[in-house]
């Protein structure tokens, strides 16, 4: 296969192109061994997480201006400071409690939360991080060693889910990084979009959907009370329910705050959303072709929060609330944080107010990113969910 061209996107530099070539060879070999094609979720798993090669498991910058995309903690420390206020409320229900963060990225959220919790006099017993990328674990350690050296002995990296956890669980943009299945609804059934090797790169190749995927699509249609139109293409995350169930198994008592791009099932499978919700990021260019730039671009799929809520209820959680990020921040202490702006220089105030706009404006992260709060056992509902809760829309 030639190194595939991708119109409208920046050219990767030589080292990135070489790396992508290795990832393409790795995935092509997997496809050959699988008999000519793999499911899209398997392709996404390899492209993002192949050991030492995938987008998250190899060494590219990824986050921030020098990388491919920005996340809320990377935009501004204000995000983590408001999250910390909510953590402090939950931790206040316990004598001893910890925070468990999934997919901590650069470590920025962990740093902001720990600094703010120290100011609030509410440092957790432990700050546990469960991260699938060994490269990112190393970077998180380096970052936190500089940012909060005096708190580093409280931070611990886990190899898997703990047997038990009491306190807070945090996950920002982790669910949208879980591999998804892609399907096409046809009038006579459900087809699975698989990935094969074509002459000019990877290409989609339809096959009859396996039973598990057919059942999942039928379940979506049953809950929507309508069939999806012939030709309708979308995604389903078959891994989300298991991920939430795992969380339910390990959290004895506490509250999970999960932030992600997404919406309700009705929004996710809206009749006019005929091409699904895959979004790829390369050098701050967002596009929807997951088959190019293998291993050097991020691939994400927005989250069906109705599916998350259903899995959570099945796993013994109560839904504390479901809100767009703007309302979570407004209800969670943004105003108190803004009072701190008064002590800053005019330049700093302007910079901070631009960051707040990115976090809260509807066309930016304010409306597209949602937060779902899940509680287990006797824990007071965090105050952020007091303003405009939309749980009833799920
Ligand atoms: C889009 S990044 C978000 C990083 C960070 N939370 C932030 O907001 O900047 C997704 C992160 O989730 C991690 N990840 C993906 N799947 C995971 C899983 N099943 N468990 C834990 N971490 C995971 C990735 O390695 C990466 O650190």
Short mmCIF file of N, CA and C in Angstrom, two decimals, residues 215-392:
data_model
loop_
_atom_site.label_atom_id
_atom_site.label_comp_id
_atom_site.label_asym_id
_atom_site.label_seq_id
_atom_site.Cartn_x
_atom_site.Cartn_y
_atom_site.Cartn_z
N UNK A 215 -28.13 -7.06 17.62
CA UNK A 215 -28.97 -6.90 18.81
C UNK A 215 -28.85 -5.48 19.35
N UNK A 216 -27.64 -4.92 19.34
CA UNK A 216 -27.44 -3.58 19.88
C UNK A 216 -28.19 -2.54 19.04
N UNK A 217 -28.15 -2.70 17.71
CA UNK A 217 -28.87 -1.75 16.84
C UNK A 217 -30.37 -1.89 17.05
N UNK A 218 -30.85 -3.14 17.17
CA UNK A 218 -32.29 -3.33 17.39
C UNK A 218 -32.71 -2.74 18.74
N UNK A 219 -31.85 -2.84 19.73
CA UNK A 219 -32.16 -2.27 21.05
C UNK A 219 -32.25 -0.74 20.95
N UNK A 220 -31.34 -0.14 20.17
CA UNK A 220 -31.41 1.31 19.96
C UNK A 220 -32.75 1.67 19.30
N UNK A 221 -33.12 0.92 18.26
CA UNK A 221 -34.37 1.21 17.54
C UNK A 221 -35.58 1.02 18.45
N UNK A 222 -35.51 -0.02 19.28
CA UNK A 222 -36.63 -0.26 20.21
C UNK A 222 -36.78 0.93 21.16
N UNK A 223 -35.65 1.43 21.68
CA UNK A 223 -35.78 2.53 22.64
C UNK A 223 -36.12 3.86 21.94
N UNK A 224 -35.75 3.99 20.65
CA UNK A 224 -36.14 5.21 19.92
C UNK A 224 -37.59 5.14 19.46
N UNK A 225 -38.15 3.93 19.46
CA UNK A 225 -39.51 3.62 18.94
C UNK A 225 -39.62 3.95 17.46
N UNK A 226 -38.51 3.77 16.72
CA UNK A 226 -38.55 3.92 15.26
C UNK A 226 -37.35 3.18 14.69
N UNK A 227 -37.51 2.77 13.42
CA UNK A 227 -36.38 2.11 12.75
C UNK A 227 -35.50 3.20 12.15
N UNK A 228 -34.20 2.95 12.09
CA UNK A 228 -33.29 3.88 11.41
C UNK A 228 -33.51 3.71 9.90
N UNK A 229 -33.35 4.78 9.15
CA UNK A 229 -33.66 4.74 7.72
C UNK A 229 -32.63 3.91 6.96
N UNK A 230 -33.02 3.27 5.86
CA UNK A 230 -32.05 2.52 5.04
C UNK A 230 -30.90 3.44 4.62
N UNK A 231 -29.67 2.95 4.76
CA UNK A 231 -28.50 3.75 4.40
C UNK A 231 -27.93 4.54 5.57
N UNK A 232 -28.62 4.52 6.71
CA UNK A 232 -28.18 5.28 7.88
C UNK A 232 -26.91 4.65 8.46
N UNK A 233 -25.86 5.47 8.64
CA UNK A 233 -24.58 4.98 9.18
C UNK A 233 -24.36 5.60 10.54
N UNK A 234 -23.97 4.79 11.51
CA UNK A 234 -23.64 5.36 12.82
C UNK A 234 -22.70 4.41 13.57
N UNK A 235 -22.48 4.73 14.84
CA UNK A 235 -21.57 3.91 15.65
C UNK A 235 -22.29 3.45 16.91
N UNK A 236 -21.77 2.36 17.46
CA UNK A 236 -22.23 1.90 18.77
C UNK A 236 -21.00 1.46 19.55
N UNK A 237 -20.92 1.90 20.79
CA UNK A 237 -19.81 1.46 21.63
C UNK A 237 -20.25 0.25 22.41
N UNK A 238 -19.81 -0.93 21.98
CA UNK A 238 -20.19 -2.15 22.71
C UNK A 238 -19.39 -2.27 24.01
N UNK A 239 -18.33 -1.47 24.15
CA UNK A 239 -17.49 -1.57 25.34
C UNK A 239 -17.95 -0.69 26.51
N UNK A 240 -18.84 0.28 26.23
CA UNK A 240 -19.19 1.24 27.28
C UNK A 240 -19.88 0.57 28.47
N UNK A 241 -20.83 -0.35 28.18
CA UNK A 241 -21.57 -0.98 29.28
C UNK A 241 -20.61 -1.72 30.21
N UNK A 242 -19.64 -2.42 29.62
CA UNK A 242 -18.66 -3.16 30.43
C UNK A 242 -17.79 -2.21 31.24
N UNK A 243 -17.44 -1.08 30.64
CA UNK A 243 -16.60 -0.10 31.33
C UNK A 243 -17.36 0.45 32.55
N UNK A 244 -18.64 0.77 32.34
CA UNK A 244 -19.44 1.31 33.45
C UNK A 244 -19.68 0.23 34.51
N UNK A 245 -19.89 -1.03 34.05
CA UNK A 245 -20.10 -2.13 35.01
C UNK A 245 -18.84 -2.30 35.88
N UNK A 246 -17.67 -2.19 35.26
CA UNK A 246 -16.41 -2.30 36.00
C UNK A 246 -16.32 -1.23 37.07
N UNK A 247 -16.77 -0.03 36.70
CA UNK A 247 -16.77 1.09 37.64
C UNK A 247 -17.70 0.78 38.81
N UNK A 248 -18.87 0.22 38.47
CA UNK A 248 -19.85 -0.13 39.50
C UNK A 248 -19.30 -1.18 40.46
N UNK A 249 -18.52 -2.12 39.90
CA UNK A 249 -17.95 -3.18 40.76
C UNK A 249 -16.94 -2.60 41.74
N UNK A 250 -16.16 -1.61 41.29
CA UNK A 250 -15.06 -1.18 42.18
C UNK A 250 -15.46 -0.02 43.10
N UNK A 251 -16.48 0.75 42.72
CA UNK A 251 -16.84 1.89 43.58
C UNK A 251 -17.79 1.43 44.70
N UNK A 252 -17.31 1.45 45.93
CA UNK A 252 -18.16 1.03 47.06
C UNK A 252 -19.14 2.14 47.40
N UNK A 253 -18.60 3.34 47.50
CA UNK A 253 -19.45 4.49 47.85
C UNK A 253 -18.78 5.73 47.28
N UNK A 254 -19.57 6.60 46.65
CA UNK A 254 -18.96 7.82 46.14
C UNK A 254 -19.67 8.33 44.90
N UNK A 255 -18.95 9.16 44.15
CA UNK A 255 -19.57 9.81 43.00
C UNK A 255 -18.59 9.82 41.83
N UNK A 256 -19.10 9.44 40.66
CA UNK A 256 -18.29 9.50 39.44
C UNK A 256 -18.74 10.68 38.60
N UNK A 257 -17.79 11.48 38.13
CA UNK A 257 -18.10 12.60 37.24
C UNK A 257 -17.46 12.29 35.89
N UNK A 258 -18.32 12.04 34.88
CA UNK A 258 -17.81 11.66 33.55
C UNK A 258 -18.14 12.77 32.57
N UNK A 259 -17.11 13.33 31.94
CA UNK A 259 -17.28 14.44 31.00
C UNK A 259 -16.96 13.94 29.59
N UNK A 260 -17.80 14.29 28.63
CA UNK A 260 -17.49 13.92 27.25
C UNK A 260 -18.35 14.63 26.24
N UNK A 261 -17.84 14.67 25.01
CA UNK A 261 -18.68 15.12 23.89
C UNK A 261 -19.78 14.10 23.71
N UNK A 262 -21.01 14.53 23.60
CA UNK A 262 -22.08 13.56 23.38
C UNK A 262 -23.44 14.15 23.63
N UNK A 263 -24.44 13.28 23.62
CA UNK A 263 -25.81 13.74 23.83
C UNK A 263 -26.71 12.57 24.20
N UNK A 264 -28.01 12.83 24.17
CA UNK A 264 -28.97 11.77 24.48
C UNK A 264 -29.05 10.81 23.28
N UNK A 265 -29.67 9.67 23.47
CA UNK A 265 -29.81 8.72 22.35
C UNK A 265 -30.62 9.34 21.20
N UNK A 266 -31.66 10.10 21.55
CA UNK A 266 -32.47 10.74 20.50
C UNK A 266 -31.60 11.67 19.66
N UNK A 267 -30.70 12.40 20.32
CA UNK A 267 -29.81 13.31 19.57
C UNK A 267 -28.78 12.52 18.77
N UNK A 268 -28.26 11.48 19.41
CA UNK A 268 -27.20 10.69 18.77
C UNK A 268 -27.70 10.07 17.47
N UNK A 269 -28.92 9.48 17.53
CA UNK A 269 -29.46 8.79 16.35
C UNK A 269 -30.54 9.64 15.68
N UNK A 270 -30.37 10.95 15.69
CA UNK A 270 -31.32 11.83 15.01
C UNK A 270 -31.37 11.47 13.52
N UNK A 271 -32.59 11.60 12.95
CA UNK A 271 -32.78 11.14 11.57
C UNK A 271 -31.81 11.83 10.59
N UNK A 272 -31.46 13.10 10.86
CA UNK A 272 -30.59 13.79 9.89
C UNK A 272 -29.09 13.59 10.16
N UNK A 273 -28.77 12.81 11.20
CA UNK A 273 -27.35 12.55 11.49
C UNK A 273 -26.97 11.24 10.81
N UNK A 274 -26.90 11.23 9.48
CA UNK A 274 -26.84 9.99 8.71
C UNK A 274 -25.43 9.42 8.53
N UNK A 275 -24.42 10.13 9.07
CA UNK A 275 -23.04 9.66 8.90
C UNK A 275 -22.35 9.40 10.24
N UNK A 276 -23.12 9.45 11.34
CA UNK A 276 -22.54 9.13 12.64
C UNK A 276 -21.76 10.29 13.25
N UNK A 277 -20.97 9.96 14.27
CA UNK A 277 -20.33 10.98 15.10
C UNK A 277 -18.83 10.78 15.24
N UNK A 278 -18.20 10.08 14.32
CA UNK A 278 -16.75 9.93 14.43
C UNK A 278 -16.08 11.27 14.18
N UNK A 279 -15.08 11.56 14.96
CA UNK A 279 -14.35 12.83 14.79
C UNK A 279 -12.87 12.53 14.95
N UNK A 280 -12.06 12.99 14.02
CA UNK A 280 -10.62 12.75 14.08
C UNK A 280 -9.90 14.08 14.21
N UNK A 281 -8.76 14.07 14.88
CA UNK A 281 -8.00 15.31 15.07
C UNK A 281 -6.55 15.11 14.71
N UNK A 282 -6.07 15.99 13.83
CA UNK A 282 -4.65 15.98 13.46
C UNK A 282 -4.19 17.42 13.36
N UNK A 283 -3.22 17.79 14.19
CA UNK A 283 -2.65 19.16 14.18
C UNK A 283 -3.75 20.23 14.19
N UNK A 284 -4.73 20.03 15.06
CA UNK A 284 -5.85 20.98 15.24
C UNK A 284 -6.77 21.09 14.02
N UNK A 285 -6.72 20.09 13.14
CA UNK A 285 -7.71 20.02 12.07
C UNK A 285 -8.66 18.89 12.44
N UNK A 286 -9.96 19.21 12.55
CA UNK A 286 -10.96 18.18 12.85
C UNK A 286 -11.57 17.71 11.54
N UNK A 287 -11.72 16.41 11.36
CA UNK A 287 -12.31 15.88 10.13
C UNK A 287 -12.94 14.53 10.46
N UNK A 288 -13.54 13.86 9.45
CA UNK A 288 -14.23 12.61 9.82
C UNK A 288 -13.77 11.39 9.01
N UNK A 289 -12.47 11.36 8.67
CA UNK A 289 -11.95 10.18 7.99
C UNK A 289 -10.98 9.43 8.92
N UNK A 290 -11.48 8.36 9.58
CA UNK A 290 -10.62 7.65 10.55
C UNK A 290 -9.59 6.75 9.88
N UNK A 291 -9.70 6.57 8.55
CA UNK A 291 -8.84 5.58 7.90
C UNK A 291 -7.51 6.15 7.43
N UNK A 292 -7.33 7.48 7.53
CA UNK A 292 -6.05 8.08 7.12
C UNK A 292 -5.21 8.35 8.37
N UNK A 293 -3.94 8.66 8.16
CA UNK A 293 -3.02 9.09 9.23
C UNK A 293 -3.01 8.09 10.40
N UNK A 294 -3.04 6.81 10.08
CA UNK A 294 -3.15 5.78 11.14
C UNK A 294 -2.04 5.93 12.17
N UNK A 295 -2.42 6.00 13.42
CA UNK A 295 -1.45 6.06 14.52
C UNK A 295 -0.94 7.45 14.82
N UNK A 296 -1.25 8.43 13.95
CA UNK A 296 -0.76 9.79 14.25
C UNK A 296 -1.91 10.78 14.34
N UNK A 297 -3.13 10.29 14.28
CA UNK A 297 -4.28 11.18 14.52
C UNK A 297 -5.17 10.56 15.60
N UNK A 298 -5.88 11.43 16.31
CA UNK A 298 -6.83 10.95 17.31
C UNK A 298 -8.13 10.54 16.59
N UNK A 299 -8.75 9.48 17.06
CA UNK A 299 -10.07 9.08 16.54
C UNK A 299 -11.01 9.04 17.74
N UNK A 300 -12.12 9.74 17.66
CA UNK A 300 -13.07 9.74 18.77
C UNK A 300 -14.48 9.52 18.22
N UNK A 301 -15.36 9.04 19.09
CA UNK A 301 -16.76 8.95 18.71
C UNK A 301 -17.56 9.57 19.85
N UNK A 302 -18.50 10.45 19.52
CA UNK A 302 -19.28 11.06 20.59
C UNK A 302 -20.02 9.98 21.38
N UNK A 303 -20.48 10.38 22.55
CA UNK A 303 -21.01 9.40 23.50
C UNK A 303 -22.55 9.44 23.55
N UNK A 304 -23.16 8.24 23.50
CA UNK A 304 -24.60 8.11 23.69
C UNK A 304 -24.82 8.05 25.22
N UNK A 305 -25.18 9.20 25.82
CA UNK A 305 -25.28 9.26 27.29
C UNK A 305 -26.48 8.48 27.83
N UNK A 306 -27.47 8.21 26.96
CA UNK A 306 -28.58 7.36 27.41
C UNK A 306 -28.03 5.95 27.69
N UNK A 307 -27.12 5.50 26.81
CA UNK A 307 -26.52 4.18 27.01
C UNK A 307 -25.68 4.17 28.30
N UNK A 308 -24.97 5.26 28.56
CA UNK A 308 -24.16 5.34 29.78
C UNK A 308 -25.08 5.28 31.01
N UNK A 309 -26.19 6.04 30.95
CA UNK A 309 -27.10 6.09 32.10
C UNK A 309 -27.73 4.72 32.35
N UNK A 310 -28.12 4.04 31.25
CA UNK A 310 -28.74 2.71 31.42
C UNK A 310 -27.75 1.73 32.03
N UNK A 311 -26.50 1.76 31.52
CA UNK A 311 -25.47 0.86 32.05
C UNK A 311 -25.21 1.18 33.52
N UNK A 312 -25.26 2.48 33.85
CA UNK A 312 -24.98 2.89 35.23
C UNK A 312 -26.08 2.39 36.17
N UNK A 313 -27.33 2.53 35.74
CA UNK A 313 -28.43 2.06 36.60
C UNK A 313 -28.32 0.54 36.79
N UNK A 314 -27.99 -0.18 35.68
CA UNK A 314 -27.81 -1.64 35.77
C UNK A 314 -26.67 -1.99 36.73
N UNK A 315 -25.68 -1.08 36.84
CA UNK A 315 -24.52 -1.36 37.70
C UNK A 315 -24.73 -0.86 39.13
N UNK A 316 -25.95 -0.42 39.44
CA UNK A 316 -26.27 -0.04 40.82
C UNK A 316 -26.01 1.42 41.16
N UNK A 317 -25.80 2.26 40.15
CA UNK A 317 -25.61 3.69 40.40
C UNK A 317 -26.96 4.41 40.41
N UNK A 318 -27.00 5.56 41.09
CA UNK A 318 -28.10 6.50 40.90
C UNK A 318 -27.55 7.63 40.02
N UNK A 319 -28.42 8.23 39.20
CA UNK A 319 -27.96 9.34 38.36
C UNK A 319 -28.10 10.63 39.18
N UNK A 320 -26.96 11.26 39.48
CA UNK A 320 -27.00 12.51 40.26
C UNK A 320 -27.38 13.68 39.38
N UNK A 321 -27.07 13.60 38.09
CA UNK A 321 -27.42 14.68 37.19
C UNK A 321 -26.75 14.50 35.84
N UNK A 322 -27.28 15.25 34.86
CA UNK A 322 -26.74 15.20 33.49
C UNK A 322 -26.88 16.61 32.94
N UNK A 323 -25.75 17.21 32.59
CA UNK A 323 -25.73 18.64 32.25
C UNK A 323 -24.73 18.94 31.15
N UNK A 324 -24.94 20.02 30.38
CA UNK A 324 -23.85 20.48 29.53
C UNK A 324 -22.74 21.09 30.42
N UNK A 325 -21.52 21.08 29.91
CA UNK A 325 -20.38 21.55 30.71
C UNK A 325 -20.57 22.98 31.23
N UNK A 326 -21.20 23.83 30.40
CA UNK A 326 -21.39 25.23 30.83
C UNK A 326 -22.19 25.29 32.13
N UNK A 327 -23.25 24.48 32.24
CA UNK A 327 -24.08 24.51 33.45
C UNK A 327 -23.37 23.85 34.62
N UNK A 328 -22.60 22.79 34.32
CA UNK A 328 -21.84 22.15 35.40
C UNK A 328 -20.88 23.17 36.02
N UNK A 329 -20.21 23.94 35.16
CA UNK A 329 -19.23 24.91 35.68
C UNK A 329 -19.96 26.04 36.41
N UNK A 330 -21.07 26.50 35.82
CA UNK A 330 -21.81 27.61 36.45
C UNK A 330 -22.33 27.20 37.82
N UNK A 331 -22.87 25.97 37.91
CA UNK A 331 -23.43 25.51 39.19
C UNK A 331 -22.36 25.03 40.16
N UNK A 332 -21.15 24.77 39.62
CA UNK A 332 -20.13 24.11 40.44
C UNK A 332 -19.12 25.04 41.07
N UNK A 333 -19.23 26.35 40.84
CA UNK A 333 -18.31 27.26 41.51
C UNK A 333 -17.51 28.17 40.60
N UNK A 334 -17.96 28.30 39.33
CA UNK A 334 -17.22 29.16 38.40
C UNK A 334 -17.17 30.61 38.90
N UNK A 335 -18.30 31.04 39.48
CA UNK A 335 -18.35 32.44 39.94
C UNK A 335 -17.30 32.70 41.04
N UNK A 336 -17.21 31.78 41.99
CA UNK A 336 -16.19 31.95 43.05
C UNK A 336 -14.79 31.97 42.45
N UNK A 337 -14.57 31.12 41.45
CA UNK A 337 -13.24 31.10 40.81
C UNK A 337 -12.97 32.41 40.09
N UNK A 338 -14.03 33.00 39.51
CA UNK A 338 -13.84 34.25 38.76
C UNK A 338 -13.50 35.41 39.69
N UNK A 339 -13.90 35.28 40.96
CA UNK A 339 -13.54 36.36 41.90
C UNK A 339 -12.02 36.46 42.05
N UNK A 340 -11.35 35.32 41.82
CA UNK A 340 -9.89 35.33 41.94
C UNK A 340 -9.25 36.14 40.82
N UNK A 341 -10.04 36.40 39.74
CA UNK A 341 -9.51 37.18 38.61
C UNK A 341 -9.14 38.59 39.03
N UNK A 342 -9.86 39.10 40.05
CA UNK A 342 -9.66 40.50 40.46
C UNK A 342 -8.20 40.80 40.80
N UNK A 343 -7.49 39.81 41.32
CA UNK A 343 -6.10 40.04 41.72
C UNK A 343 -5.11 39.94 40.56
N UNK A 344 -5.59 39.67 39.34
CA UNK A 344 -4.67 39.44 38.22
C UNK A 344 -4.45 40.71 37.40
N UNK A 345 -3.39 40.72 36.59
CA UNK A 345 -3.15 41.86 35.69
C UNK A 345 -4.21 41.84 34.59
N UNK A 346 -4.33 42.98 33.88
CA UNK A 346 -5.34 43.06 32.83
C UNK A 346 -5.10 41.99 31.77
N UNK A 347 -3.82 41.80 31.38
CA UNK A 347 -3.51 40.77 30.36
C UNK A 347 -3.96 39.39 30.83
N UNK A 348 -3.66 39.11 32.11
CA UNK A 348 -4.04 37.79 32.64
C UNK A 348 -5.56 37.64 32.67
N UNK A 349 -6.25 38.74 33.04
CA UNK A 349 -7.71 38.67 33.09
C UNK A 349 -8.29 38.39 31.71
N UNK A 350 -7.70 39.07 30.67
CA UNK A 350 -8.21 38.87 29.31
C UNK A 350 -7.97 37.43 28.86
N UNK A 351 -6.79 36.93 29.20
CA UNK A 351 -6.46 35.55 28.82
C UNK A 351 -7.43 34.57 29.49
N UNK A 352 -7.67 34.81 30.78
CA UNK A 352 -8.54 33.93 31.55
C UNK A 352 -9.97 34.00 31.02
N UNK A 353 -10.42 35.21 30.65
CA UNK A 353 -11.81 35.29 30.20
C UNK A 353 -11.96 34.62 28.83
N UNK A 354 -10.89 34.64 28.00
CA UNK A 354 -10.96 33.89 26.72
C UNK A 354 -11.05 32.39 27.01
N UNK A 355 -10.32 31.93 28.02
CA UNK A 355 -10.37 30.50 28.37
C UNK A 355 -11.76 30.11 28.86
N UNK A 356 -12.35 30.99 29.67
CA UNK A 356 -13.69 30.68 30.21
C UNK A 356 -14.71 30.61 29.07
N UNK A 357 -14.53 31.50 28.08
CA UNK A 357 -15.45 31.46 26.92
C UNK A 357 -15.33 30.11 26.21
N UNK A 358 -14.10 29.63 26.00
CA UNK A 358 -13.92 28.34 25.33
C UNK A 358 -14.60 27.22 26.13
N UNK A 359 -14.49 27.29 27.44
CA UNK A 359 -15.08 26.23 28.27
C UNK A 359 -16.60 26.28 28.30
N UNK A 360 -17.17 27.50 28.12
CA UNK A 360 -18.61 27.64 28.40
C UNK A 360 -19.50 28.02 27.21
N UNK A 361 -18.92 28.61 26.15
CA UNK A 361 -19.81 29.05 25.06
C UNK A 361 -20.41 27.85 24.33
N UNK A 362 -21.68 27.98 23.89
CA UNK A 362 -22.35 26.84 23.25
C UNK A 362 -21.63 26.35 22.00
N UNK A 363 -21.05 27.25 21.20
CA UNK A 363 -20.36 26.83 19.98
C UNK A 363 -18.99 26.24 20.27
N UNK A 364 -18.52 26.36 21.49
CA UNK A 364 -17.21 25.80 21.86
C UNK A 364 -17.46 24.53 22.67
N UNK A 365 -16.97 24.49 23.95
CA UNK A 365 -17.13 23.25 24.71
C UNK A 365 -18.37 23.28 25.62
N UNK A 366 -19.03 24.43 25.71
CA UNK A 366 -20.06 24.62 26.71
C UNK A 366 -21.26 23.71 26.57
N UNK A 367 -21.70 23.46 25.33
CA UNK A 367 -22.92 22.69 25.12
C UNK A 367 -22.62 21.28 24.64
N UNK A 368 -21.59 21.12 23.81
CA UNK A 368 -21.33 19.79 23.23
C UNK A 368 -20.77 18.81 24.25
N UNK A 369 -20.04 19.33 25.22
CA UNK A 369 -19.52 18.44 26.27
C UNK A 369 -20.56 18.35 27.38
N UNK A 370 -20.86 17.11 27.77
CA UNK A 370 -21.82 16.91 28.86
C UNK A 370 -21.09 16.30 30.06
N UNK A 371 -21.70 16.49 31.24
CA UNK A 371 -21.19 15.79 32.42
C UNK A 371 -22.33 14.96 32.97
N UNK A 372 -22.06 13.69 33.20
CA UNK A 372 -23.04 12.87 33.92
C UNK A 372 -22.43 12.54 35.28
N UNK A 373 -23.25 12.69 36.32
CA UNK A 373 -22.81 12.38 37.69
C UNK A 373 -23.50 11.09 38.13
N UNK A 374 -22.72 10.14 38.63
CA UNK A 374 -23.27 8.85 39.07
C UNK A 374 -22.89 8.65 40.53
N UNK A 375 -23.88 8.37 41.38
CA UNK A 375 -23.54 8.16 42.79
C UNK A 375 -23.85 6.73 43.21
N UNK A 376 -23.11 6.29 44.20
CA UNK A 376 -23.30 4.93 44.74
C UNK A 376 -23.28 5.07 46.26
N UNK A 377 -24.26 4.47 46.95
CA UNK A 377 -24.31 4.54 48.41
C UNK A 377 -24.75 5.92 48.89
N UNK A 378 -24.60 6.11 50.19
CA UNK A 378 -25.05 7.38 50.77
C UNK A 378 -24.04 8.49 50.53
N UNK A 379 -24.28 9.30 49.51
CA UNK A 379 -23.41 10.45 49.20
C UNK A 379 -24.31 11.59 48.76
N UNK A 380 -24.04 12.78 49.29
CA UNK A 380 -24.85 13.92 48.88
C UNK A 380 -24.58 14.25 47.41
N UNK A 381 -25.64 14.67 46.72
CA UNK A 381 -25.49 15.01 45.31
C UNK A 381 -24.64 16.27 45.17
N UNK A 382 -23.59 16.27 44.33
CA UNK A 382 -22.76 17.47 44.19
C UNK A 382 -23.60 18.67 43.74
N UNK A 383 -23.27 19.85 44.28
CA UNK A 383 -24.12 21.03 44.04
C UNK A 383 -24.14 21.47 42.57
N UNK A 384 -23.14 21.07 41.79
CA UNK A 384 -23.11 21.47 40.37
C UNK A 384 -24.36 21.02 39.63
N UNK A 385 -25.01 19.95 40.13
CA UNK A 385 -26.18 19.44 39.42
C UNK A 385 -27.47 20.13 39.84
N UNK A 386 -27.32 21.22 40.61
CA UNK A 386 -28.51 21.93 41.09
C UNK A 386 -29.11 22.85 40.03
N UNK A 387 -28.36 23.10 38.96
CA UNK A 387 -28.79 24.12 37.99
C UNK A 387 -29.09 23.48 36.63
N UNK A 388 -30.38 23.38 36.27
CA UNK A 388 -30.76 22.95 34.92
C UNK A 388 -30.48 21.50 34.58
N UNK A 389 -30.65 20.62 35.57
CA UNK A 389 -30.38 19.20 35.33
C UNK A 389 -31.24 18.67 34.17
N UNK A 390 -30.62 17.89 33.27
CA UNK A 390 -31.35 17.36 32.11
C UNK A 390 -31.47 15.83 32.14
N UNK A 391 -31.41 15.26 33.35
CA UNK A 391 -31.49 13.78 33.43
C UNK A 391 -32.77 13.26 32.74
N UNK A 392 -33.84 14.02 32.85
CA UNK A 392 -35.12 13.56 32.29
C UNK A 392 -35.08 13.43 30.75
#
